[in-house]
XYZ file of N, CA and C in Angstrom:
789
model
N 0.842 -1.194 0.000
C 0.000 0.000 0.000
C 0.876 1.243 0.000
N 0.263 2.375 -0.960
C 1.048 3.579 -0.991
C 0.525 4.521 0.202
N 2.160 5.695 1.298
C 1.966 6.368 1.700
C 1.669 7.408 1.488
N 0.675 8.337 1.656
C 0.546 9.458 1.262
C 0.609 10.400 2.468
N 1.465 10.831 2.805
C 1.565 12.309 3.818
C 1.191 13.283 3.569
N -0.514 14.037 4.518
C -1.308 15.357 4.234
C -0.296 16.185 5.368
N -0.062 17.423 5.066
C 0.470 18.203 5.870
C -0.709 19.145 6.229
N -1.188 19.587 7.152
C -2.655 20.312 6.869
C -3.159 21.027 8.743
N -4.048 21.767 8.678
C -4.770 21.704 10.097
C -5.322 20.559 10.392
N -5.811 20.729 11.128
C -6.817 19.774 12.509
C -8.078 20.715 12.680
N -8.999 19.920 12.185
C -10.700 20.258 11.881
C -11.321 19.307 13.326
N -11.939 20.036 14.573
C -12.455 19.357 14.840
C -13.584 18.551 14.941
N -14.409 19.299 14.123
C -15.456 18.598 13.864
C -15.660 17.060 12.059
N -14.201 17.641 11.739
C -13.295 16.396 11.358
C -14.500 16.414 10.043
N -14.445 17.140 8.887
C -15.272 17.747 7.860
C -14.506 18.071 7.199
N -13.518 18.785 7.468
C -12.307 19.156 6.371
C -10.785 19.149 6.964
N -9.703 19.634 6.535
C -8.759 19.177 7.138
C -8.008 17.982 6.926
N -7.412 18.283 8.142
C -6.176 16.756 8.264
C -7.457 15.348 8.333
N -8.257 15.723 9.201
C -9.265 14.313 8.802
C -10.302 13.989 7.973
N -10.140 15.558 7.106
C -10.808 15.380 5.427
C -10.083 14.129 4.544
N -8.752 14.274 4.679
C -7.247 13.781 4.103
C -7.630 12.803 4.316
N -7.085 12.736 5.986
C -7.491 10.636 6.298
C -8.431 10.157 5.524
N -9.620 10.491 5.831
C -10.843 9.236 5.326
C -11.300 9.509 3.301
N -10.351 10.725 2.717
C -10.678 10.724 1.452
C -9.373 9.844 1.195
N -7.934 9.750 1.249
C -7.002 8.792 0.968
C -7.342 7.535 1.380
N -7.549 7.049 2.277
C -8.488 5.764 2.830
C -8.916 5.598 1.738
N -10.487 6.278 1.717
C -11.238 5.968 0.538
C -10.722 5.511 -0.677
N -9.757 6.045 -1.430
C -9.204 6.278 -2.501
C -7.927 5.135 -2.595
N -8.131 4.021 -1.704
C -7.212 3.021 -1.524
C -5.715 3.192 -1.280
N -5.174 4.570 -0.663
C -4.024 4.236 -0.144
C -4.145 4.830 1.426
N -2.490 4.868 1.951
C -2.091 5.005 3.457
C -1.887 5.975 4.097
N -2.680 7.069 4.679
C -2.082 7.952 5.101
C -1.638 8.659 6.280
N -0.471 8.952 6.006
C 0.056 9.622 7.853
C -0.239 11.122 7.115
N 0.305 11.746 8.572
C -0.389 13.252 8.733
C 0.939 13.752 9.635
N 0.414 15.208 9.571
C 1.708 16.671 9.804
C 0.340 17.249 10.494
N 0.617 17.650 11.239
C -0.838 18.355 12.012
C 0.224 20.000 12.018
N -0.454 21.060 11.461
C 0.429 22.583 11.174
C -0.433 23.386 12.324
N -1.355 23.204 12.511
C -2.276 24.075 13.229
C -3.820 23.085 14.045
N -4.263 23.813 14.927
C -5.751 23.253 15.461
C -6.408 24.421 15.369
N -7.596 23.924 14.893
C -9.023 24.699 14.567
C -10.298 24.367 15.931
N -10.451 25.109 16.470
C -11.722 24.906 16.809
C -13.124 25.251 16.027
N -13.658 24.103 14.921
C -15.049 24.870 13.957
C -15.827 23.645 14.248
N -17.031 23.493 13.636
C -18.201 22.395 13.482
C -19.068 23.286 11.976
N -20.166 22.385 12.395
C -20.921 22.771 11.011
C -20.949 24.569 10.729
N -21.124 25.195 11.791
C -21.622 26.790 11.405
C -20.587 27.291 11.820
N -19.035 26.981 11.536
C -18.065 27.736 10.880
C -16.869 27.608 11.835
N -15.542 28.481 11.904
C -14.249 28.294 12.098
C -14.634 28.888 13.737
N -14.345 29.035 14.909
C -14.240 29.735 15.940
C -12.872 29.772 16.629
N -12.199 29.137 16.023
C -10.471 29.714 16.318
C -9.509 29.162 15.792
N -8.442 29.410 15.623
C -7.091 28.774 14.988
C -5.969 28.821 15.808
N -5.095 27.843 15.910
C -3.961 28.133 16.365
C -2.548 27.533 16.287
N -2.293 28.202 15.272
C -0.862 27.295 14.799
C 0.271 27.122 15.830
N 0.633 25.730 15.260
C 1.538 24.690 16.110
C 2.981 25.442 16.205
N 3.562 25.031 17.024
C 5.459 25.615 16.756
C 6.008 24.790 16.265
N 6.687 25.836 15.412
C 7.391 25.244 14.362
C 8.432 23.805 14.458
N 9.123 23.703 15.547
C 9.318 22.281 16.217
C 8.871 21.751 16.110
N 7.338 22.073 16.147
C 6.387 20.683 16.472
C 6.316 20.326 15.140
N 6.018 21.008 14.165
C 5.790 20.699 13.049
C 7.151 19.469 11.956
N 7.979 20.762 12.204
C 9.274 19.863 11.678
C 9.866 18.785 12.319
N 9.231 18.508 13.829
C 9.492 17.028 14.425
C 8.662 15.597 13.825
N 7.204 16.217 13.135
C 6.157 15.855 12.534
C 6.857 15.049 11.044
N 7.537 16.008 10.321
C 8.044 15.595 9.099
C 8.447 14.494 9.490
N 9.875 14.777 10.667
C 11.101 13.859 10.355
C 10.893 12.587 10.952
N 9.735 12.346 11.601
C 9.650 11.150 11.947
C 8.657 10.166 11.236
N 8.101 10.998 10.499
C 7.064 10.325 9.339
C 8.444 10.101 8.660
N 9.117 10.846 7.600
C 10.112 10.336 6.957
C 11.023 9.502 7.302
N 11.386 9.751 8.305
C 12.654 8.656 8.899
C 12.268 7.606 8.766
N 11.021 6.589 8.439
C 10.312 5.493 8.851
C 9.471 5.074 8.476
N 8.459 6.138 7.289
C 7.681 5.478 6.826
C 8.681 5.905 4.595
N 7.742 5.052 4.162
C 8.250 4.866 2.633
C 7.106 6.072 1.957
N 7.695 7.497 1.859
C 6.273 8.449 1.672
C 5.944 8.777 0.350
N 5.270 7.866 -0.794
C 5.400 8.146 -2.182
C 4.727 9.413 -2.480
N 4.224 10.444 -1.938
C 3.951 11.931 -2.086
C 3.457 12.543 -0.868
N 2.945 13.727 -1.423
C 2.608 14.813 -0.079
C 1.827 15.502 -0.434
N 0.662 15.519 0.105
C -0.791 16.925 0.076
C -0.359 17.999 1.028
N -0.781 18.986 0.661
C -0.364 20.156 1.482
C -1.753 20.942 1.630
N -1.949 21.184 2.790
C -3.377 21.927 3.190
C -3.204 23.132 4.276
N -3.994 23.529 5.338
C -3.947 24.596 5.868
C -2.207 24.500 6.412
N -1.491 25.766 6.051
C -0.530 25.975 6.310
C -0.317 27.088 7.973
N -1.460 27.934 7.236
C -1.488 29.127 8.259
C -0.513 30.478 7.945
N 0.663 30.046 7.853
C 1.708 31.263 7.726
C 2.959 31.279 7.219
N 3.622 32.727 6.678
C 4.771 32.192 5.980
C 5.768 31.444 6.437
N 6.331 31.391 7.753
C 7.128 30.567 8.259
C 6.813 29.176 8.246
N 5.979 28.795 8.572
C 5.307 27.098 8.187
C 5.384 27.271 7.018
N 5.184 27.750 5.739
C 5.283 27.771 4.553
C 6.373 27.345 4.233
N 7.394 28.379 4.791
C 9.251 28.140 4.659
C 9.918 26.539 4.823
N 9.420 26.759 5.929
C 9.649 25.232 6.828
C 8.955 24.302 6.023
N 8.118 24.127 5.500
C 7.352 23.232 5.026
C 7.792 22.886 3.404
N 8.310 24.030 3.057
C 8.778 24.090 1.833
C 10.484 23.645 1.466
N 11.352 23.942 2.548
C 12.575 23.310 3.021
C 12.797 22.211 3.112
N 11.588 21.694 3.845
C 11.492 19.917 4.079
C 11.365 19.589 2.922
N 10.711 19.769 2.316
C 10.158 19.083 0.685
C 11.008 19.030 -0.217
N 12.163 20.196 -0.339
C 13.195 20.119 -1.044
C 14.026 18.959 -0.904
N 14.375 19.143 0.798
C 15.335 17.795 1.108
C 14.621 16.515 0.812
N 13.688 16.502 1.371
C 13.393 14.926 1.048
C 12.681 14.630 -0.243
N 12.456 15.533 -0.659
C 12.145 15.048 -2.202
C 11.124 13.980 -2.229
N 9.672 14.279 -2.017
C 8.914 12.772 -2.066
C 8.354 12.951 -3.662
N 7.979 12.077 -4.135
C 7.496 12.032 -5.165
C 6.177 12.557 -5.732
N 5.214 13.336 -5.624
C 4.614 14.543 -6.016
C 4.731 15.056 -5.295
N 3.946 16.204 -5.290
C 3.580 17.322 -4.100
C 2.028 17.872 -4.624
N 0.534 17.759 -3.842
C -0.283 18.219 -4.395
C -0.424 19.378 -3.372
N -0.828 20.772 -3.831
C -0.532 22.079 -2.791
C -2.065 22.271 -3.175
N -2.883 22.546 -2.017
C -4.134 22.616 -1.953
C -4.117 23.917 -1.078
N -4.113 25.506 -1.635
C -3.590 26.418 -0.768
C -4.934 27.014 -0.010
N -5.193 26.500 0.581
C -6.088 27.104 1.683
C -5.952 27.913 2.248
N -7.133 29.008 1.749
C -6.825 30.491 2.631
C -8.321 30.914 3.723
N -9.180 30.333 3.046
C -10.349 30.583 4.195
C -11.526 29.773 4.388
N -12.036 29.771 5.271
C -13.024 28.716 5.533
C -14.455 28.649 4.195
N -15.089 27.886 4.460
C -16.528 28.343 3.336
C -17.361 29.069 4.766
N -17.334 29.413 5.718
C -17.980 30.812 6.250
C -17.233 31.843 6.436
N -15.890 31.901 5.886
C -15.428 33.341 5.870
C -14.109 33.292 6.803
N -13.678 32.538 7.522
C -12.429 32.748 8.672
C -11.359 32.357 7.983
N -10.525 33.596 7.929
C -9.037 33.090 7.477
C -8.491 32.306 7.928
N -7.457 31.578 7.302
C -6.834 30.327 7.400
C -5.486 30.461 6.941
N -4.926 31.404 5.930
C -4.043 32.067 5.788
C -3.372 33.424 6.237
N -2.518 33.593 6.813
C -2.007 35.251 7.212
C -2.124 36.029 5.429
N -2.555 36.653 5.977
C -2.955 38.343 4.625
C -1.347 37.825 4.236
N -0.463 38.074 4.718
C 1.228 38.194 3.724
C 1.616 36.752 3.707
N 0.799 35.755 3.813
C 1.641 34.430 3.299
C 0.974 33.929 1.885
N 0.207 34.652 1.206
C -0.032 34.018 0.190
C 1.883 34.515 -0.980
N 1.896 35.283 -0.873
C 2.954 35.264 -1.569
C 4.233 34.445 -1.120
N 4.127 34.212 -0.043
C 4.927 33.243 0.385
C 5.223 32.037 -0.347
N 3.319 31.390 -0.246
C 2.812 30.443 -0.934
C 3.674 30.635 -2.356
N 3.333 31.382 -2.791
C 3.596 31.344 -4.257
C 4.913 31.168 -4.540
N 5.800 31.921 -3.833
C 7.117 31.942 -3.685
C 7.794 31.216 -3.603
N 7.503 30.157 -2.360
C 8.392 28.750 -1.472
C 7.914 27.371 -2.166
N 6.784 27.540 -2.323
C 5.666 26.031 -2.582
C 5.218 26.103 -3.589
N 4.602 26.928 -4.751
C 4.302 26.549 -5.884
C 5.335 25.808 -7.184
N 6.338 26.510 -6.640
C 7.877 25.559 -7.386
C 7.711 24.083 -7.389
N 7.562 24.145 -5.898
C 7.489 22.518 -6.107
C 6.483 21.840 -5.784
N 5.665 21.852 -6.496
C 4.044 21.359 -6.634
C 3.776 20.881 -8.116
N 3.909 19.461 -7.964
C 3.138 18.852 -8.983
C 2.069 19.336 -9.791
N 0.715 19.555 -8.798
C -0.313 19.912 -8.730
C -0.503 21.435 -7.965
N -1.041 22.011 -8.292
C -2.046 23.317 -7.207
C -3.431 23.051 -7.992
N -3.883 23.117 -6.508
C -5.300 22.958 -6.957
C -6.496 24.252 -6.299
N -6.070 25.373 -6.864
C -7.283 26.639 -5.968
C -8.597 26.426 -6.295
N -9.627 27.052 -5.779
C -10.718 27.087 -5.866
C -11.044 28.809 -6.789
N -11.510 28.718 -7.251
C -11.435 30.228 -8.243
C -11.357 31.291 -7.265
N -11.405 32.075 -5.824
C -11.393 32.798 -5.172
C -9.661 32.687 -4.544
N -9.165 31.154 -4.150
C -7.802 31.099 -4.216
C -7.292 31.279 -5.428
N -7.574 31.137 -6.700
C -6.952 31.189 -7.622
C -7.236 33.342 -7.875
N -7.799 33.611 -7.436
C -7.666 35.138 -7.525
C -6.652 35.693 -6.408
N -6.743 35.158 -5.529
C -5.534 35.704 -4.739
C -4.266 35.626 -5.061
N -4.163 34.105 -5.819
C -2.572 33.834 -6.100
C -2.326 34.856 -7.416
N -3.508 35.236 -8.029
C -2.710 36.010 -9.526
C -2.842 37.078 -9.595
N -3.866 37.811 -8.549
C -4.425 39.170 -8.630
C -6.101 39.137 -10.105
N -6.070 38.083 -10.672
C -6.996 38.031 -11.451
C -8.267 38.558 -11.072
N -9.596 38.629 -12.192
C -10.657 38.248 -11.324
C -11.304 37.154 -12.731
N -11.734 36.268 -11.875
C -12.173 35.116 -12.836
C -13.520 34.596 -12.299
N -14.255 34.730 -13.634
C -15.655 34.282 -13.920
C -15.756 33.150 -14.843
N -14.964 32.884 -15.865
C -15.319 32.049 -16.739
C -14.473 31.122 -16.958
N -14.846 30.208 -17.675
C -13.635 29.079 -18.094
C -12.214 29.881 -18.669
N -12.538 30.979 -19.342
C -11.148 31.066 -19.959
C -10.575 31.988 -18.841
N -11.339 32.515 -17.798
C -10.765 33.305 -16.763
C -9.888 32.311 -16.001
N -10.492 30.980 -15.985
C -9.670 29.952 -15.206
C -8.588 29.596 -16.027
N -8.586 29.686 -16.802
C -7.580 29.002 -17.940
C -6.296 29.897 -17.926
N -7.004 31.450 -17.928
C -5.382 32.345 -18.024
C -4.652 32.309 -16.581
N -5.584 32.063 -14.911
C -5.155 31.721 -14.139
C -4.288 30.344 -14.176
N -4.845 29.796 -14.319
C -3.997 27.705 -14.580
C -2.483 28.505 -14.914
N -2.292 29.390 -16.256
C -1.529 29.490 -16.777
C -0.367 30.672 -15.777
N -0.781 31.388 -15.540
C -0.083 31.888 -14.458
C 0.402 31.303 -13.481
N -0.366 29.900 -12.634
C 0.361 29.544 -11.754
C 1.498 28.877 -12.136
N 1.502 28.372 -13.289
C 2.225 27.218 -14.061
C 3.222 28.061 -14.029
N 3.106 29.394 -14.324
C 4.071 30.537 -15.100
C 5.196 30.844 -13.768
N 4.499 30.348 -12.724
C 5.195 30.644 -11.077
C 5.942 29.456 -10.467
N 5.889 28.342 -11.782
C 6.269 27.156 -10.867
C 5.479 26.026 -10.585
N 4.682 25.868 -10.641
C 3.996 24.441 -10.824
C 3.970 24.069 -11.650
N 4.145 22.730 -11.762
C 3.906 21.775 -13.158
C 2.657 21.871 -13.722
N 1.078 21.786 -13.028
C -0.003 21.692 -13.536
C -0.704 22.494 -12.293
N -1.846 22.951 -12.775
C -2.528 23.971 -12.111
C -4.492 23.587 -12.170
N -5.127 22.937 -11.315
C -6.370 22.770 -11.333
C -6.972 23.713 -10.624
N -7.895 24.623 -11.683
C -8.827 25.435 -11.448
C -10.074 25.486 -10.886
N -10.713 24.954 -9.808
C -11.500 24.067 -9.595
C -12.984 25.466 -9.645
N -14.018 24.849 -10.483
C -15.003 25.993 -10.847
C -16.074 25.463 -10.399
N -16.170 25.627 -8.778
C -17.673 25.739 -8.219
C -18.347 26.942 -8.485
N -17.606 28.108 -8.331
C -18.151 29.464 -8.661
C -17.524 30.208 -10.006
N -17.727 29.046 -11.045
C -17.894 30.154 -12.182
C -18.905 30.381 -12.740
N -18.964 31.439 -13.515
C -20.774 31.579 -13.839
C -20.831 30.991 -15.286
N -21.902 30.090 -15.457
C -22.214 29.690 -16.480
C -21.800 28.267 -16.286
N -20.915 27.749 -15.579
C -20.162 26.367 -15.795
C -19.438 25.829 -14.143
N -20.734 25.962 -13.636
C -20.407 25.717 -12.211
C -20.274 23.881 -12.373
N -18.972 23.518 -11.474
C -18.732 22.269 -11.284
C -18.020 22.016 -13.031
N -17.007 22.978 -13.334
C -15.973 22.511 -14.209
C -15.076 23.024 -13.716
N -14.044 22.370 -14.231
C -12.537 22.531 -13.223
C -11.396 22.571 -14.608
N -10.232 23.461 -14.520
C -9.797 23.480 -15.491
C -8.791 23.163 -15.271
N -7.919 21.951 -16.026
C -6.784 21.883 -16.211
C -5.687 22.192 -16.892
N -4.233 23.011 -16.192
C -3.258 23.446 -17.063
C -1.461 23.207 -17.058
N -1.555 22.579 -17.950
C -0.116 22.549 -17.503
C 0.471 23.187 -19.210
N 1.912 23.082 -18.863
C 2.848 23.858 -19.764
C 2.633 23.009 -21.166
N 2.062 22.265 -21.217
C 1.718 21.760 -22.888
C 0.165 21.825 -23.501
N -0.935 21.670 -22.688
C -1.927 21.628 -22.917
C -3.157 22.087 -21.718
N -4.304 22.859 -22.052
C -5.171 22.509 -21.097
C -6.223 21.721 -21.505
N -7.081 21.688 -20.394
C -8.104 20.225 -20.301
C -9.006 20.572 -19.411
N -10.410 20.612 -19.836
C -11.696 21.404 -19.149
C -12.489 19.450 -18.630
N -12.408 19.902 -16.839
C -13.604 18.647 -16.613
C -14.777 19.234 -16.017
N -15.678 18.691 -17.366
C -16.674 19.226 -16.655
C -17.775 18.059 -15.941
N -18.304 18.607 -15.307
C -18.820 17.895 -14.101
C -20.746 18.288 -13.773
N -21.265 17.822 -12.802
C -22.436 17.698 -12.636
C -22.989 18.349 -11.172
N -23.704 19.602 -11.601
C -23.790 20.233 -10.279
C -24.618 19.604 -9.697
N -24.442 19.775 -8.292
C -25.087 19.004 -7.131
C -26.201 19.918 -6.360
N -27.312 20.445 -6.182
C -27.914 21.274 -5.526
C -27.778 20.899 -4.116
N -26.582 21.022 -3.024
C -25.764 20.440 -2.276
C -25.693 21.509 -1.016
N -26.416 21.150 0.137
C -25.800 22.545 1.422
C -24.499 21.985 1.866
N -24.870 20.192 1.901
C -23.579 19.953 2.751
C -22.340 19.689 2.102
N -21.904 20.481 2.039
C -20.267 20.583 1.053
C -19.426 20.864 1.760
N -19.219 20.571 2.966
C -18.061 21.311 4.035
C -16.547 20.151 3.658
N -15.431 20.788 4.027
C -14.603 19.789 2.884
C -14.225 19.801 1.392
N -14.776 20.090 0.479
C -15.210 19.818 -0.545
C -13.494 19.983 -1.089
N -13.019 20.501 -0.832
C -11.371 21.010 -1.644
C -10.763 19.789 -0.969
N -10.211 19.457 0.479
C -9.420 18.779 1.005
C -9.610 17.178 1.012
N -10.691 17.178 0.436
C -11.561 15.718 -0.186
C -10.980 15.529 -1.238
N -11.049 16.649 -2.432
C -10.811 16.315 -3.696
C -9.175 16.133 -4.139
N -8.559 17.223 -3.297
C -7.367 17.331 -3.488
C -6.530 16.102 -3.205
N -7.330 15.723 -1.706
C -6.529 14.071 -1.365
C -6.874 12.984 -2.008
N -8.051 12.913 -3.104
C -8.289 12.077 -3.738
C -7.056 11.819 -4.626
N -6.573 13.373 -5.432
C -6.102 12.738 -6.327
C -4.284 12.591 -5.987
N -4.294 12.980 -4.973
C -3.427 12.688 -4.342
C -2.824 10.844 -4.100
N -4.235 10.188 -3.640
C -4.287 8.991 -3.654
C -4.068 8.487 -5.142
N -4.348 8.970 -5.682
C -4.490 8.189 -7.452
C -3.481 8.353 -7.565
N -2.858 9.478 -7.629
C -0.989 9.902 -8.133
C 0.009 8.643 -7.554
N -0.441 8.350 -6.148
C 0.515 7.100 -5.650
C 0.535 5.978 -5.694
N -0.561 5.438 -6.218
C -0.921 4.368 -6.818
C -0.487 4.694 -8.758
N 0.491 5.421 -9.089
C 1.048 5.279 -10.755
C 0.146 5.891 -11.555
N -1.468 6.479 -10.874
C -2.216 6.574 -12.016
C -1.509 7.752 -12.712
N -1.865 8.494 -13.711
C -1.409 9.473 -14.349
C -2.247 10.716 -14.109
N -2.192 12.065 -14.312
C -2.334 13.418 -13.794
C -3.810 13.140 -14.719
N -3.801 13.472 -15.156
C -5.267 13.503 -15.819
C -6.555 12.711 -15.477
N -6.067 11.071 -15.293
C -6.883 10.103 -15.230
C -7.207 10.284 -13.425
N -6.084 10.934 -12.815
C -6.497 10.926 -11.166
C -7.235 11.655 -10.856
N -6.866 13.243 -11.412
C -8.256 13.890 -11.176
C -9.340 13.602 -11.810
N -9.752 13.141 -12.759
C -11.205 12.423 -13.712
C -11.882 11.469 -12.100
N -10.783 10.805 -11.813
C -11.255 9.733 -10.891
C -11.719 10.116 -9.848
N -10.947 11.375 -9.152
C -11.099 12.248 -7.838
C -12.120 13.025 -7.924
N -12.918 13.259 -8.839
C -13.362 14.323 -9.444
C -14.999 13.296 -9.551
N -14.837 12.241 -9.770
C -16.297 10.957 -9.692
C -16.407 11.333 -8.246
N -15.357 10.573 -7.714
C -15.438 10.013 -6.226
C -16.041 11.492 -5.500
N -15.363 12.415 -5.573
C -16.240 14.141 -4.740
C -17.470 14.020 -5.241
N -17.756 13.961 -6.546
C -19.165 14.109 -6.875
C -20.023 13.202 -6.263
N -19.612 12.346 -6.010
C -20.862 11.080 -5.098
C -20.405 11.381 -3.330
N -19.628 11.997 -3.230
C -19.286 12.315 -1.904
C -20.201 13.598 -1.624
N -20.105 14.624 -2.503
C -21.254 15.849 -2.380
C -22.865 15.249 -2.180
N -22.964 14.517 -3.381
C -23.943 13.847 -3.428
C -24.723 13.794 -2.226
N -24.022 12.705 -1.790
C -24.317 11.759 0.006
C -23.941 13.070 1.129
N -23.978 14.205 0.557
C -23.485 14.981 2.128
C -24.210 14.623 3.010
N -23.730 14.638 4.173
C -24.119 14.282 5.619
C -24.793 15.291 6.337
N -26.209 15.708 6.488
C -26.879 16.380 7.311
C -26.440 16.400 9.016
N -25.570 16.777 9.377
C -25.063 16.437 10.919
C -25.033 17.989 11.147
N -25.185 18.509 12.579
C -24.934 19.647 12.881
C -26.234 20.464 12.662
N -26.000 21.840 12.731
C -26.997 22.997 12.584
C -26.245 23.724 11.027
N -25.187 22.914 10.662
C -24.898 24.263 9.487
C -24.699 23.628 8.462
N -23.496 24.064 7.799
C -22.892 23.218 6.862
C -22.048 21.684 6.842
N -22.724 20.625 6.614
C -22.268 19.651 6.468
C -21.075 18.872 5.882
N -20.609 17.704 6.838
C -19.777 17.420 5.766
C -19.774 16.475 4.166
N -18.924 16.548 3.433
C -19.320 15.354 2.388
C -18.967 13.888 3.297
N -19.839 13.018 2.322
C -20.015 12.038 2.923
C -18.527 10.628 1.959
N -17.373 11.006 3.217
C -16.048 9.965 2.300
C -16.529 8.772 1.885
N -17.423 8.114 2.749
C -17.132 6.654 2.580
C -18.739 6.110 2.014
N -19.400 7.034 0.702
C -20.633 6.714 0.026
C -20.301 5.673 -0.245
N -19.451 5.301 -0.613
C -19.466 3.812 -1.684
C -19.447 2.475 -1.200
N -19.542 2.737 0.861
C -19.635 1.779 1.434
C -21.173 1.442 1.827
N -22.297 2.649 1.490
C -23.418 2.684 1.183
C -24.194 3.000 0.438
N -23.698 2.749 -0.482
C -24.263 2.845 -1.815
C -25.020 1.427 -2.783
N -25.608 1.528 -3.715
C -26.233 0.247 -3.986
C -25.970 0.206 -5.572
């Protein structure tokens, strides 16, 4: 079985996050250990605090996952700040795991930052270099370029900018574009590639990025190829939106493990 190491927060109501990661890599048939960067106190009706880890803690996190386990890539999720960025981005150089999917999380879906205002350039700076994958959501993908994007080709000249910063491939993910909600655009330095997809009239979507991102995260370590993982990651969210889980008073989470009730 392949390892996949999420580097990410701690969700406690365990909806998105480091235990979005767990149970969507699970799902997605491989192994995953975890980097815990920060703790969240949120549940369904939103974020009510953050508080990132010291940096020790974090980089003690790496080296003992690496020292010991066999880590065929790495998801990257709530970071919090440029120094965890640094640090996080240092490690990755040295140990060199075999992708890197950067899922840059900057704020909750009710509004609470998750990123410091001055680490997105960080982001861009330290970690998009070495990222296989980035995968923003069109509102992250406006922060990283200064863009403003509405449409497929708005996503498309973004894809191309991040690429232009250092990533190999750039997924545009288009819940909120107008006209073509639930297409996601793919770009890398030879070609792009539009998936389009099937909107869900969906409240409970809580998760929805750190699901998808670790999906294809899982596919990448299992040999599949960049294209065919997100196609695959990209099924598996859609039946995960699908099945969201009515729990709580707010926003729900997706539901990882539909396919263990499904018919």
């Amino acid at each position: 079985m392949r390892v996949v190491l999420t580097i990410a927060g701690s969700d406690s109501s365990a909806g998105a996050g480091i235990q979005a990661d767990l149970k969507s890599i699970t799902a997605n048939g491989a192994y995953a250990a975890t980097v815990i960067t920060a703790v969240t106190a949120q549940n369904t009706l939103g974020v009510h605090g953050a508080w990132p880890l010291p940096l020790s803690a974090v980089r003690e996190q790496i080296a003992s996952v690496f020292d010991d386990l066999d880590i065929a890539g790495v998801k990257t999720g709530m970071l919090g700040g440029s120094e965890t960025i640094e640090l996080v981005a240092d490690e990755l150089v040295s140990r060199r795991p075999g992708f890197v999917v950067v899922d840059p999380v900057m704020i909750s879906k009710t509004g609470f930052a998750l990123l410091a205002e001055d680490a997105a350039t960080t982001l861009r700076r330290k970690l998009l270099p070495l990222a296989t994958l980035v995968t923003p959501n069109v509102h992250e993908a406006e922060a990283l370029t200064g863009l403003s994007i509405k449409t497929v080709d708005d996503a498309q000249h973004a894809g191309e900018m991040l690429v232009e910063a250092g990533a190999l491939a750039a997924l545009v993910k288009g819940g909120h574009l107008e006209g073509a909600p639930a297409t996601d655009v793919l770009v890398t330095s030879e070609a792009t590639e539009v998936f389009e997809g099937e909107w869900i009239d969906q409240r409970h979507t809580h998760g929805t990025g750190c699901t998808y991102a670790s999906a294809i995260a899982a596919r990448l370590s299992q040999g599949v190829e960049l294209q065919d993982a997100i196609g695959s990651a990209k099924q598996y969210v859609t039946e995960a939106i699908r099945g969201g889980l009515d729990i709580g008073h707010g926003i729900g989470p997706t539901d990882h493990f539909w396919m263990t009730r499904s018919d």
